[in-house]
Amino acid sequence: MVFTWIGDVGPLLEDACYQRYYQQLPDFRREKAGKYRSAEDRALSAGAWILWQRAREQYHLPKQGPFNLSHSGRYVLCSAQIEGDGQVQVGCDVQQMQTYREGVARRFFCPGEYGHIQSLDGEKDRAELFYRYWVLKESFMKAVREGMALGLDSFEFYMGEGACPVLKTCPRPYRKEAYFFREFDLQSYRAAVCSSDPDIDSRLQWVDF
C-alpha cells in the first residue's frame, strides 16, 4: 500500500525553526538545501526530507524503500510504500496552480489532452485541468525514474467521470495496465501519485512542522 504525506513549510521560514530541522538532515541533504538562495527554497528542500523521515519513523520503513518527494509553493509531498514486497515504483508531484499555460499544453501535451483542455470555456477551468494533467505526467515520469527524458507527449491520460485517471497510451517498455494513479485537490494546488502498486490510499496525511 502507498501512503502520501503533506506539510506546509511556513514555520521553516523562521530561522530558528529551520535551523532546528536543518540539524536533523544528513550531510548530502544539508549541502543540497544550502545551495538555494531563498529561504523558501531552503525550507522546501529541508521540509521534503523531514517529511520522509517522519514517514519512515511512523511505519518503520527501510532507508531504501520505495518513496518519492515533491514540493511547490508552500507544500512538501512524500509518497512511500508502507507494506508490500518493496519492489514497486512510486512517483508523486504537487504543483501550485497559476494561469493556464496554453503554449506548453499545445506544444508538449498529447493532442487529445490539449483538445480536452481547450474544450472547456472558462480560463479557471482550463488552468485546473492543465495542472491535473501536469502533476499526473510528472508523477509517472518520476515513478519510472526517467524524468523529463521521457517526453510529455509520449504517454496520454484518459480521465473518466468519477474514476481515477488511467494511462491511455505509453511508450515501451512500460505497460499502461501496470501503473495506477490517485489525484488530490488542494484548492490552489494539485497533487498526484503514481505507483505500480494498485493500492494507493485516497487520504493525505498532514504533518505539522
N, CA, C and O of each residue as an XYZ file, in Angstrom:
836
protein
N       0.840     -1.204      0.000
C       0.000      0.000      0.000
C       0.872      1.250      0.000
O       1.925      1.289      0.635
N       0.418      2.261     -0.718
C       1.164      3.510     -0.822
C       0.425      4.609     -0.059
O      -0.753      4.864     -0.307
N       1.124      5.251      0.865
C       0.599      6.389      1.611
C       1.284      7.665      1.130
O       2.387      7.629      0.584
N       0.605      8.796      1.343
C       1.162     10.096      0.953
C       1.030     11.078      2.108
O      -0.038     11.217      2.704
N       2.133     11.758      2.414
C       2.191     12.758      3.484
C       2.390     14.135      2.857
O       3.019     14.268      1.807
N       1.843     15.155      3.517
C       1.976     16.521      3.017
C       2.149     17.472      4.197
O       1.591     17.243      5.271
N       2.918     18.536      3.998
C       3.120     19.510      5.053
C       3.320     20.903      4.493
O       3.791     21.075      3.368
N       2.957     21.893      5.289
C       3.146     23.307      4.957
C       4.444     23.762      5.630
O       4.568     23.686      6.852
N       5.411     24.233      4.835
C       6.730     24.582      5.373
C       6.786     26.011      5.902
O       7.872     26.523      6.176
N       5.636     26.662      6.051
C       5.618     28.030      6.565
C       6.441     28.224      7.826
O       7.195     29.194      7.902
N       6.333     27.337      8.833
C       7.136     27.522     10.055
C       8.638     27.495      9.798
O       9.395     28.118     10.543
N       9.087     26.789      8.761
C      10.521     26.691      8.466
C      11.084     27.981      7.886
O      12.297     28.112      7.722
N      10.212     28.932      7.577
C      10.692     30.220      7.091
C      11.277     31.056      8.226
O      11.989     32.030      7.982
N      10.976     30.672      9.466
C      11.616     31.298     10.621
C      12.961     30.607     10.853
O      13.036     29.380     10.920
N      13.994     31.390     10.971
C      15.350     30.832     11.009
C      15.551     29.826     12.146
O      16.198     28.797     11.952
N      15.006     30.113     13.324
C      15.199     29.210     14.458
C      14.598     27.842     14.175
O      15.201     26.815     14.486
N      13.409     27.834     13.585
C      12.748     26.575     13.255
C      13.514     25.845     12.155
O      13.714     24.632     12.220
N      13.942     26.608     11.140
C      14.696     25.990     10.046
C      15.989     25.355     10.554
O      16.324     24.237     10.160
N      16.709     26.050     11.414
C      17.973     25.534     11.925
C      17.772     24.260     12.739
O      18.614     23.363     12.722
N      16.656     24.190     13.446
C      16.376     23.005     14.243
C      16.213     21.777     13.338
O      16.733     20.702     13.635
N      15.498     21.953     12.251
C      15.317     20.834     11.323
C      16.557     20.603     10.463
O      16.862     19.470     10.090
N      17.260     21.673     10.156
C      18.476     21.560      9.346
C      19.482     20.636     10.031
O      20.181     19.872      9.366
N      19.554     20.705     11.345
C      20.495     19.864     12.089
C      20.140     18.383     11.996
O      20.983     17.527     12.265
N      18.909     18.077     11.619
C      18.477     16.689     11.512
C      18.747     16.093     10.128
O      18.551     14.896      9.919
N      19.194     16.921      9.188
C      19.408     16.455      7.827
C      20.743     15.726      7.697
O      21.710     16.087      8.368
N      20.807     14.709      6.845
C      22.109     14.106      6.543
C      22.966     15.103      5.768
O      22.445     16.070      5.214
N      24.263     14.874      5.729
C      25.188     15.839      5.129
C      24.833     16.175      3.690
O      24.866     17.343      3.303
N      24.494     15.166      2.889
C      24.228     15.441      1.474
C      22.974     16.293      1.306
O      22.864     17.070      0.358
N      22.018     16.140      2.245
C      20.801     16.935      2.139
C      21.031     18.349      2.645
O      20.411     19.288      2.147
N      21.914     18.518      3.631
C      22.288     19.864      4.068
C      22.947     20.621      2.913
O      22.666     21.795      2.670
N      23.823     19.915      2.218
C      24.523     20.551      1.094
C      23.531     20.975      0.021
O      23.642     22.061     -0.549
N      22.560     20.109     -0.247
C      21.557     20.437     -1.260
C      20.742     21.650     -0.851
O      20.537     22.560     -1.653
N      20.270     21.671      0.404
C      19.469     22.801      0.879
C      20.286     24.089      0.877
O      19.765     25.161      0.569
N      21.568     23.980      1.221
C      22.418     25.154      1.302
C      22.698     25.818     -0.027
O      23.135     26.968     -0.065
N      22.451     25.109     -1.124
C      22.703     25.675     -2.453
C      21.626     26.666     -2.878
O      21.828     27.461     -3.796
N      20.487     26.610     -2.205
C      19.405     27.525     -2.573
C      19.618     28.890     -1.932
O      20.061     28.989     -0.788
N      19.300     29.934     -2.677
C      19.496     31.300     -2.185
C      18.337     31.789     -1.341
O      18.539     32.511     -0.365
N      17.125     31.402     -1.706
C      15.963     31.935     -0.993
C      15.604     31.053      0.198
O      15.809     29.840      0.182
N      15.063     31.697      1.230
C      14.626     30.968      2.416
C      13.509     29.992      2.073
O      13.423     28.919      2.669
N      12.657     30.349      1.125
C      11.556     29.481      0.724
C      12.072     28.178      0.123
O      11.588     27.098      0.460
N      13.059     28.282     -0.771
C      13.585     27.078     -1.414
C      14.344     26.199     -0.419
O      14.274     24.972     -0.496
N      15.056     26.813      0.500
C      15.761     26.035      1.525
C      14.758     25.306      2.421
O      14.969     24.151      2.790
N      13.667     25.993      2.767
C      12.641     25.376      3.609
C      11.988     24.196      2.899
O      11.725     23.167      3.521
N      11.727     24.337      1.606
C      11.116     23.249      0.845
C      12.046     22.047      0.750
O      11.611     20.905      0.897
N      13.319     22.304      0.504
C      14.285     21.213      0.387
C      14.418     20.453      1.701
O      14.387     19.222      1.721
N      14.564     21.190      2.789
C      14.687     20.549      4.101
C      13.376     19.881      4.504
O      13.378     18.767      5.027
N      12.264     20.559      4.260
C      10.969     20.030      4.670
C      10.598     18.735      3.986
O      10.014     17.847      4.606
N      10.932     18.619      2.709
C      10.615     17.392      1.983
C      11.333     16.197      2.597
O      10.752     15.121      2.739
N      12.603     16.392      2.961
C      13.364     15.290      3.547
C      12.849     14.946      4.946
O      12.759     13.769      5.298
N      12.513     15.954      5.742
C      11.975     15.708      7.073
C      10.659     14.937      6.975
O      10.377     14.074      7.807
N       9.862     15.248      5.964
C       8.602     14.541      5.754
C       8.858     13.046      5.545
O       8.148     12.205      6.098
N       9.867     12.725      4.749
C      10.232     11.332      4.508
C      10.721     10.667      5.790
O      10.398      9.508      6.049
N      11.489     11.385      6.584
C      11.964     10.823      7.836
C      10.804     10.552      8.806
O      10.806      9.551      9.523
N       9.819     11.454      8.818
C       8.644     11.239      9.669
C       7.896      9.970      9.232
O       7.460      9.174     10.063
N       7.759      9.803      7.920
C       7.074      8.616      7.391
C       7.829      7.348      7.766
O       7.222      6.351      8.156
N       9.158      7.386      7.647
C       9.967      6.223      7.994
C       9.813      5.862      9.469
O       9.666      4.690      9.815
N       9.847      6.857     10.321
C       9.725      6.613     11.752
C       8.340      6.067     12.111
O       8.214      5.166     12.940
N       7.315      6.619     11.484
C       5.947      6.218     11.811
C       5.680      4.762     11.447
O       5.007      4.043     12.186
N       6.215      4.329     10.298
C       5.917      2.982      9.814
C       7.138      2.068      9.786
O       7.085      0.974      9.226
N       8.240      2.517     10.392
C       9.460      1.707     10.460
C       9.889      1.228      9.066
O      10.149      0.046      8.842
N       9.951      2.184      8.151
C      10.274      1.862      6.762
C      11.785      1.789      6.558
O      12.529      2.531      7.199
N      12.241      0.911      5.682
C      13.675      0.825      5.401
C      14.159      2.054      4.630
O      13.390      2.687      3.907
N      15.441      2.382      4.794
C      16.002      3.550      4.115
C      15.888      3.449      2.599
O      15.684      4.452      1.916
N      16.020      2.246      2.083
C      15.999      2.053      0.635
C      14.616      1.678      0.108
O      14.487      1.243     -1.036
N      13.595      1.841      0.922
C      12.250      1.514      0.471
C      11.762      2.464     -0.611
O      12.301      3.561     -0.753
N      10.745      2.060     -1.382
C      10.229      2.903     -2.471
C       9.574      4.173     -1.930
O       8.643      4.102     -1.127
N      10.060      5.330     -2.368
C       9.471      6.606     -1.971
C       9.807      7.651     -3.019
O      10.667      7.446     -3.876
N       9.103      8.788     -2.932
C       9.383      9.908     -3.826
C       8.970     11.200     -3.138
O       8.056     11.213     -2.314
N       9.653     12.287     -3.486
C       9.409     13.588     -2.872
C       9.055     14.635     -3.925
O       9.455     14.531     -5.085
N       8.300     15.640     -3.499
C       7.978     16.760     -4.381
C       7.698     17.980     -3.523
O       7.375     17.854     -2.342
N       7.821     19.168     -4.117
C       7.454     20.386     -3.399
C       7.115     21.492     -4.381
O       7.601     21.528     -5.511
N       6.265     22.393     -3.910
C       5.861     23.542     -4.725
C       5.177     24.554     -3.819
O       4.422     24.178     -2.922
N       5.436     25.829     -4.049
C       4.797     26.860     -3.240
C       5.179     26.730     -1.782
O       6.334     26.953     -1.420
N       4.222     26.369     -0.940
C       4.486     26.168      0.494
C       4.362     24.703      0.901
O       4.555     24.376      2.072
N       4.046     23.819     -0.033
C       3.785     22.436      0.312
C       4.937     21.511     -0.056
O       5.585     21.675     -1.090
N       5.179     20.527      0.823
C       6.084     19.418      0.518
C       5.260     18.140      0.541
O       4.306     18.014      1.310
N       5.640     17.194     -0.313
C       4.866     15.968     -0.506
C       5.808     14.776     -0.492
O       6.918     14.848     -1.020
N       5.367     13.684      0.109
C       6.137     12.443      0.130
C       5.186     11.273     -0.038
O       4.199     11.167      0.691
N       5.469     10.392     -0.988
C       4.711      9.153     -1.153
C       5.657      7.983     -0.947
O       6.808      8.022     -1.382
N       5.168      6.937     -0.279
C       6.007      5.774      0.003
C       5.142      4.537      0.168
O       3.988      4.614      0.590
N       5.722      3.399     -0.174
C       5.042      2.133      0.076
C       5.265      1.741      1.532
O       6.408      1.644      1.980
N       4.180      1.516      2.274
C       4.312      1.179      3.689
C       4.234     -0.314      3.947
O       4.643     -0.782      5.009
N       3.717     -1.062      2.994
C       3.694     -2.514      3.126
C       3.641     -3.126      1.736
O       3.052     -2.549      0.822
N       4.249     -4.281      1.574
C       4.328     -4.923      0.273
C       5.702     -5.538      0.085
O       6.463     -5.695      1.040
N       6.008     -5.886     -1.157
C       7.268     -6.584     -1.414
C       8.458     -5.646     -1.608
O       9.589     -6.106     -1.767
N       8.211     -4.340     -1.596
C       9.315     -3.395     -1.711
C       9.889     -3.243     -3.102
O      10.918     -2.590     -3.281
N       9.234     -3.841     -4.097
C       9.744     -3.773     -5.458
C       8.920     -2.855     -6.353
O       9.109     -2.834     -7.570
N       8.016     -2.102     -5.757
C       7.130     -1.266     -6.557
C       7.817      0.039     -6.948
O       8.853      0.403     -6.392
N       7.221      0.731     -7.912
C       7.666      2.061     -8.309
C       6.686      3.085     -7.748
O       5.476      2.858     -7.725
N       7.226      4.212     -7.296
C       6.398      5.267     -6.713
C       6.871      6.624     -7.222
O       8.070      6.903     -7.243
N       5.931      7.458     -7.628
C       6.244      8.827     -8.027
C       5.137      9.752     -7.560
O       3.970      9.361     -7.536
N       5.490     10.976     -7.189
C       4.474     11.928     -6.753
C       4.848     13.327     -7.229
O       6.011     13.618     -7.505
N       3.832     14.185     -7.318
C       4.098     15.574     -7.709
C       3.015     16.478     -7.149
O       1.839     16.116     -7.123
N       3.423     17.653     -6.701
C       2.496     18.686     -6.261
C       2.876     19.976     -6.965
O       4.058     20.286     -7.116
N       1.870     20.727     -7.395
C       2.118     21.985     -8.089
C       1.131     23.041     -7.622
O      -0.060     22.774     -7.467
N       1.641     24.234     -7.404
C       0.768     25.368     -7.127
C       0.180     25.844     -8.442
O       0.916     26.139     -9.384
N      -1.148     25.921     -8.513
C      -1.793     26.309     -9.760
C      -1.656     27.812    -10.000
O      -1.850     28.628     -9.099
N      -1.324     28.143    -11.221
C      -1.242     29.539    -11.630
C      -2.118     29.709    -12.869
O      -3.199     29.123    -12.928
N      -1.699     30.471    -13.832
C      -2.502     30.660    -15.033
C      -2.328     29.477    -15.987
O      -1.340     28.745    -15.916
N      -3.281     29.309    -16.857
C      -3.235     28.253    -17.860
C      -2.101     28.522    -18.847
O      -2.053     29.582    -19.470
N      -1.198     27.568    -18.985
C      -0.045     27.711    -19.879
C      -0.386     27.046    -21.214
O       0.052     25.934    -21.508
N      -1.169     27.754    -22.000
C      -1.701     27.199    -23.243
C      -0.593     26.773    -24.206
O      -0.698     25.734    -24.857
N       0.469     27.577    -24.295
C       1.561     27.232    -25.198
C       2.257     25.945    -24.814
O       2.654     25.172    -25.686
N       2.411     25.700    -23.517
C       3.031     24.459    -23.038
C       2.145     23.267    -23.375
O       2.631     22.243    -23.855
N       0.838     23.400    -23.122
C      -0.090     22.306    -23.407
C      -0.124     21.989    -24.904
O      -0.130     20.821    -25.294
N      -0.145     23.025    -25.734
C      -0.215     22.812    -27.183
C       1.053     22.149    -27.716
O       0.993     21.304    -28.609
N       2.194     22.540    -27.164
C       3.466     22.038    -27.681
C       3.859     20.676    -27.105
O       4.434     19.846    -27.810
N       3.551     20.446    -25.828
C       4.114     19.272    -25.164
C       3.104     18.190    -24.781
O       3.494     17.037    -24.598
N       1.819     18.528    -24.655
C       0.836     17.516    -24.301
C       0.389     16.757    -25.552
O       0.634     17.192    -26.677
N      -0.267     15.625    -25.337
C      -0.835     14.874    -26.455
C      -2.024     15.650    -27.036
O      -2.684     16.393    -26.311
N      -2.303     15.485    -28.333
C      -3.411     16.225    -28.944
C      -4.736     16.034    -28.213
O      -5.506     16.983    -28.062
N      -5.008     14.795    -27.753
C      -6.258     14.544    -27.044
C      -6.333     15.299    -25.728
O      -7.399     15.789    -25.356
N      -5.213     15.400    -25.017
C      -5.176     16.133    -23.752
C      -5.346     17.625    -23.989
O      -6.100     18.300    -23.288
N      -4.631     18.127    -24.989
C      -4.748     19.549    -25.319
C      -6.175     19.881    -25.748
O      -6.724     20.908    -25.349
N      -6.778     19.003    -26.568
C      -8.150     19.223    -27.004
C      -9.129     19.202    -25.849
O     -10.098     19.961    -25.829
N      -8.873     18.329    -24.885
C      -9.725     18.256    -23.700
C      -9.696     19.578    -22.932
O     -10.737     20.090    -22.522
N      -8.504     20.120    -22.744
C      -8.371     21.403    -22.038
C      -9.069     22.517    -22.814
O      -9.814     23.312    -22.240
N      -8.822     22.568    -24.120
C      -9.392     23.636    -24.944
C     -10.906     23.553    -25.047
O     -11.560     24.546    -25.365
N     -11.475     22.370    -24.780
C     -12.927     22.221    -24.877
C     -13.662     22.915    -23.733
O     -14.876     23.112    -23.798
N     -12.925     23.284    -22.686
C     -13.537     23.978    -21.554
C     -13.643     25.471    -21.845
O     -12.797     26.033    -22.541
N     -14.663     26.103    -21.320
C     -14.913     27.503    -21.638
C     -14.118     28.477    -20.778
O     -13.517     29.413    -21.305
N     -14.104     28.274    -19.473
C     -13.502     29.250    -18.577
C     -12.004     29.073    -18.416
O     -11.491     27.954    -18.439
N     -11.306     30.196    -18.252
C      -9.860     30.163    -18.055
C      -9.497     29.429    -16.762
O      -8.489     28.723    -16.714
N     -10.304     29.591    -15.725
C     -10.036     28.911    -14.459
C     -10.135     27.405    -14.618
O      -9.294     26.668    -14.104
N     -11.164     26.940    -15.330
C     -11.343     25.500    -15.545
C     -10.210     24.941    -16.406
O      -9.736     23.831    -16.164
N      -9.782     25.696    -17.394
C      -8.673     25.248    -18.238
C      -7.385     25.139    -17.437
O      -6.617     24.192    -17.608
N      -7.150     26.117    -16.560
C      -5.942     26.089    -15.736
C      -5.942     24.873    -14.817
O      -4.923     24.198    -14.672
N      -7.087     24.595    -14.198
C      -7.152     23.453    -13.287
C      -6.913     22.142    -14.023
O      -6.192     21.279    -13.523
N      -7.503     21.981    -15.195
C      -7.302     20.747    -15.955
C      -5.867     20.631    -16.443
O      -5.301     19.538    -16.460
N      -5.272     21.760    -16.842
C      -3.868     21.749    -17.243
C      -3.001     21.213    -16.116
O      -2.144     20.362    -16.353
N      -3.206     21.696    -14.885
C      -2.364     21.251    -13.770
C      -2.695     19.830    -13.330
O      -1.831     19.136    -12.794
N      -3.921     19.389    -13.546
C      -4.233     17.980    -13.304
C      -3.380     17.100    -14.204
O      -2.753     16.143    -13.747
N      -3.363     17.434    -15.485
C      -2.530     16.669    -16.416
C      -1.057     16.780    -16.034
O      -0.322     15.794    -16.092
N      -0.632     17.964    -15.648
C       0.787     18.192    -15.370
C       1.285     17.313    -14.220
O       2.313     16.648    -14.344
N       0.556     17.313    -13.105
C       1.033     16.526    -11.957
C       0.933     15.027    -12.234
O       1.758     14.252    -11.749
N      -0.058     14.618    -13.001
C      -0.151     13.206    -13.370
C       1.045     12.789    -14.220
O       1.640     11.734    -13.998
N       1.386     13.619    -15.185
C       2.520     13.303    -16.042
C       3.828     13.288    -15.244
O       4.660     12.398    -15.422
N       4.001     14.266    -14.376
C       5.213     14.304    -13.552
C       5.297     13.070    -12.656
O       6.370     12.489    -12.495
N       4.175     12.675    -12.077
C       4.203     11.518    -11.175
C       4.606     10.251    -11.919
O       5.337      9.423    -11.375
N       4.142     10.092    -13.149
C       4.525      8.916    -13.940
C       5.997      8.956    -14.313
O       6.696      7.951    -14.191
N       6.473     10.111    -14.765
C       7.878     10.230    -15.154
C       8.807      9.975    -13.978
O       9.894      9.422    -14.149
N       8.381     10.376    -12.785
C       9.195     10.151    -11.590
C       9.115      8.690    -11.139
O      10.100      8.137    -10.650
N       7.959      8.074    -11.301
C       7.817      6.671    -10.911
C       8.718      5.764    -11.745
O       9.308      4.819    -11.222
N       8.824      6.054    -13.045
C       9.664      5.217    -13.915
C      11.109      5.702    -13.936
O      11.949      5.129    -14.629
N      11.401      6.768    -13.171
C      12.762      7.281    -12.984
C      13.392      7.790    -14.286
O      14.598      7.661    -14.493
N      12.561      8.369    -15.158
C      13.103      8.938    -16.394
C      13.033     10.452    -16.411
O      13.766     11.096    -17.161
N      12.163     11.032    -15.594
C      12.057     12.480    -15.573
C      11.731     13.042    -16.943
O      11.016     12.422    -17.731
N      12.262     14.216    -17.215
C      11.970     14.898    -18.470
C      12.598     14.230    -19.683
O      12.344     14.646    -20.814
N      13.412     13.204    -19.472
C      13.929     12.439    -20.602
C      12.795     11.715    -21.320
O      12.915     11.348    -22.489
N      11.696     11.517    -20.602
C      10.509     10.904    -21.193
C       9.594     12.026    -21.659
O       9.090     12.795    -20.841
N       9.377     12.127    -22.956
C       8.590     13.226    -23.498
C       7.182     13.266    -22.935
O       6.542     12.228    -22.766
N       6.700     14.470    -22.644
C       5.356     14.618    -22.104
C       4.280     14.118    -23.063
O       3.187     13.744    -22.639
N       4.597     14.114    -24.357
C       3.623     13.646    -25.343
C       3.832     12.188    -25.728
O       3.222     11.706    -26.683
N       4.694     11.478    -24.990
C       4.926     10.059    -25.290
C       3.958      9.151    -24.538
O       3.975      7.934    -24.724
N       3.119      9.733    -23.694
C       2.087      8.966    -22.999
C       0.891      9.872    -22.777
O       1.034     11.080    -22.589
N      -0.295      9.270    -22.801
C      -1.537     10.046    -22.752
C      -2.461      9.503    -21.660
O      -2.547      8.296    -21.433
N      -3.150     10.437    -20.991
C      -4.083     10.063    -19.942
C      -5.523     10.127    -20.427
O      -5.888     10.927    -21.289
N      -6.323      9.246    -19.831
C      -7.772      9.314    -20.019
C      -8.391      9.610    -18.660
O      -8.088      8.937    -17.674
N      -9.258     10.618    -18.611
C      -9.940     10.984    -17.374
C     -11.426     10.727    -17.515
O     -12.140     11.494    -18.162
N     -11.892      9.644    -16.906
C     -13.311      9.337    -16.935
C     -14.036     10.010    -15.791
O     -13.420     10.379    -14.792
N     -15.325     10.169    -15.928
C     -16.116     10.811    -14.881
C     -16.148      9.941    -13.620
O     -16.537      8.774    -13.669
N     -15.732     10.527    -12.489
C     -15.828      9.836    -11.222
C     -14.872      8.681    -11.034
O     -15.057      7.879    -10.118
N     -13.869      8.572    -11.858
C     -12.915      7.469    -11.744
C     -11.495      8.020    -11.704
O     -11.235      9.138    -12.149
N     -10.586      7.220    -11.166
C      -9.185      7.633    -11.182
C      -8.684      7.655    -12.621
O      -9.081      6.800    -13.413
N      -7.833      8.594    -12.980
C      -7.303      8.644    -14.344
C      -6.462      7.411    -14.641
O      -5.893      6.797    -13.738
N      -6.395      7.064    -15.909
C      -5.606      5.909    -16.345
C      -4.779      6.310    -17.562
O      -5.092      7.276    -18.258
N      -3.718      5.544    -17.800
C      -2.931      5.754    -18.997
C      -3.685      5.188    -20.203
O      -4.104      4.031    -20.204
N      -3.845      6.017    -21.212
C      -4.456      5.582    -22.464
C      -3.408      4.978    -23.376
O      -3.656      3.977    -24.047
N      -2.234      5.595    -23.394
C      -1.093      5.072    -24.147
C       0.173      5.360    -23.350
O       0.205      6.284    -22.537
N       1.216      4.567    -23.586
C       2.524      4.852    -23.002
C       3.595      4.147    -23.827
O       3.306      3.172    -24.521
N       4.829      4.638    -23.751
C       5.896      4.077    -24.580
C       6.429      2.762    -24.011
O       6.304      2.485    -22.818
N       7.020      1.968    -24.887
C       7.722      0.771    -24.430
C       8.940      1.178    -23.625
O       9.504      2.241    -23.884
N       9.367      0.386    -22.667
C       8.903     -0.957    -22.302
C       7.780     -0.944    -21.283
O       7.465     -1.988    -20.713
N       7.161      0.209    -21.033
C       6.148      0.313    -19.996
C       4.796     -0.176    -20.512
O       4.468     -0.039    -21.690
N       4.030     -0.748    -19.594
C       2.685     -1.217    -19.912
C       1.684     -0.344    -19.187
O       1.778     -0.162    -17.973
N       0.731      0.194    -19.919
C      -0.222      1.133    -19.325
C      -1.031      0.492    -18.199
O      -1.459      1.177    -17.270
N      -1.239     -0.829    -18.284
C      -2.025     -1.515    -17.256
C      -1.253     -1.681    -15.950
O      -1.838     -2.045    -14.930
N       0.054     -1.418    -15.971
C       0.896     -1.675    -14.799
C       0.998     -0.489    -13.849
O       1.637     -0.594    -12.802
N       0.373      0.650    -14.198
C       0.514      1.854    -13.378
C      -0.852      2.380    -12.951
O      -1.823      2.351    -13.706
N      -0.888      2.858    -11.721
C      -2.134      3.313    -11.108
C      -1.922      4.723    -10.552
O      -0.808      5.103    -10.192
N      -3.012      5.485    -10.490
C      -2.900      6.901    -10.152
C      -3.955      7.320     -9.136
O      -5.037      6.741     -9.045
N      -3.593      8.350     -8.379
C      -4.510      8.965     -7.423
C      -4.294     10.476     -7.483
O      -3.157     10.946     -7.479
N      -5.392     11.233     -7.539
C      -5.318     12.698     -7.585
C      -5.757     13.305     -6.248
O      -6.527     12.713     -5.493
N      -5.235     14.514     -5.986
C      -5.618     15.245     -4.785
C      -5.857     16.709     -5.149
O      -5.034     17.347     -5.805
N      -6.999     17.221     -4.708
C      -7.376     18.617     -4.940
C      -7.098     19.396     -3.659
O      -7.699     19.134     -2.617
N      -6.174     20.362     -3.749
C      -5.771     21.143     -2.584
C      -6.067     22.624     -2.802
O      -5.229     23.481     -2.524
N      -7.266     22.914     -3.302
C      -7.708     24.280     -3.584
C      -6.799     24.922     -4.633
O      -7.031     24.725     -5.825
N      -5.793     25.667     -4.243
C      -4.932     26.316     -5.235
C      -3.735     25.453     -5.620
O      -2.806     25.935     -6.269
N      -3.753     24.189     -5.228
C      -2.704     23.239     -5.596
C      -3.359     21.969     -6.146
O      -4.507     21.657     -5.829
N      -2.606     21.248     -6.973
C      -2.999     19.905     -7.400
C      -1.839     18.964     -7.101
O      -0.673     19.351     -7.176
N      -2.178     17.722     -6.759
C      -1.157     16.715     -6.497
C      -1.610     15.393     -7.096
O      -2.803     15.150     -7.276
N      -0.630     14.539     -7.403
C      -0.937     13.226     -7.950
C       0.131     12.238     -7.514
O       1.282     12.604     -7.282
N      -0.269     10.988     -7.408
C       0.641      9.889     -7.071
C       0.488      8.805     -8.133
O      -0.622      8.494     -8.564
N       1.601      8.245     -8.542
C       1.632      7.126     -9.481
C       2.389      5.988     -8.817
O       3.401      6.211     -8.152
N       1.900      4.770     -8.997
C       2.613      3.615     -8.462
C       2.247      2.359     -9.243
O       1.171      2.262     -9.833
N       3.170      1.401     -9.231
C       2.856      0.089     -9.781
C       2.095     -0.751     -8.759
O       1.648     -1.855     -9.070
N       1.948     -0.232     -7.542
C       1.091     -0.832     -6.525
C      -0.315     -0.260     -6.711
O      -0.486      0.956     -6.619
N      -1.320     -1.086     -6.967
C      -2.662     -0.553     -7.210
C      -3.335      0.023     -5.976
O      -4.334      0.734     -6.084
N      -2.793     -0.278     -4.804
C      -3.414      0.161     -3.559
C      -2.789      1.476     -3.096
O      -1.855      1.484     -2.295
N      -3.318      2.592     -3.614
C      -2.856      3.931     -3.253
C      -3.916      4.571     -2.362
O      -5.058      4.752     -2.785
N      -3.546      4.910     -1.148
C      -4.510      5.452     -0.204
C      -5.106      6.755     -0.719
O      -4.398      7.588     -1.284
N      -6.401      6.925     -0.524
C      -7.098      8.106     -1.040
C      -6.987      9.313     -0.118
O      -7.472     10.395     -0.449
N      -6.345      9.131      1.048
C      -6.222     10.223      2.022
C      -4.801     10.773      2.035
O      -3.829     10.040      1.851
N      -4.707     12.068      2.255
C      -3.423     12.701      2.515
C      -3.203     12.755      4.015
O      -4.124     13.078      4.764
N      -2.000     12.445      4.462
C      -1.673     12.525      5.875
C      -0.918     13.830      6.124
O       0.202     14.015      5.649
N      -1.548     14.724      6.873
C      -0.970     16.046      7.104
C       0.037     15.992      8.250
O      -0.205     15.370      9.284
N       1.158     16.651      8.042
C       2.250     16.689      9.025
C       2.536     18.147      9.367
O       2.647     18.986      8.472
N       2.654     18.452     10.656
C       2.987     19.800     11.115
C       4.491     19.897     11.389
O       5.109     18.954     11.883
N       5.057     21.040     11.061
C       6.461     21.293     11.358
C       6.563     22.181     12.598
O       7.667     22.519     13.027
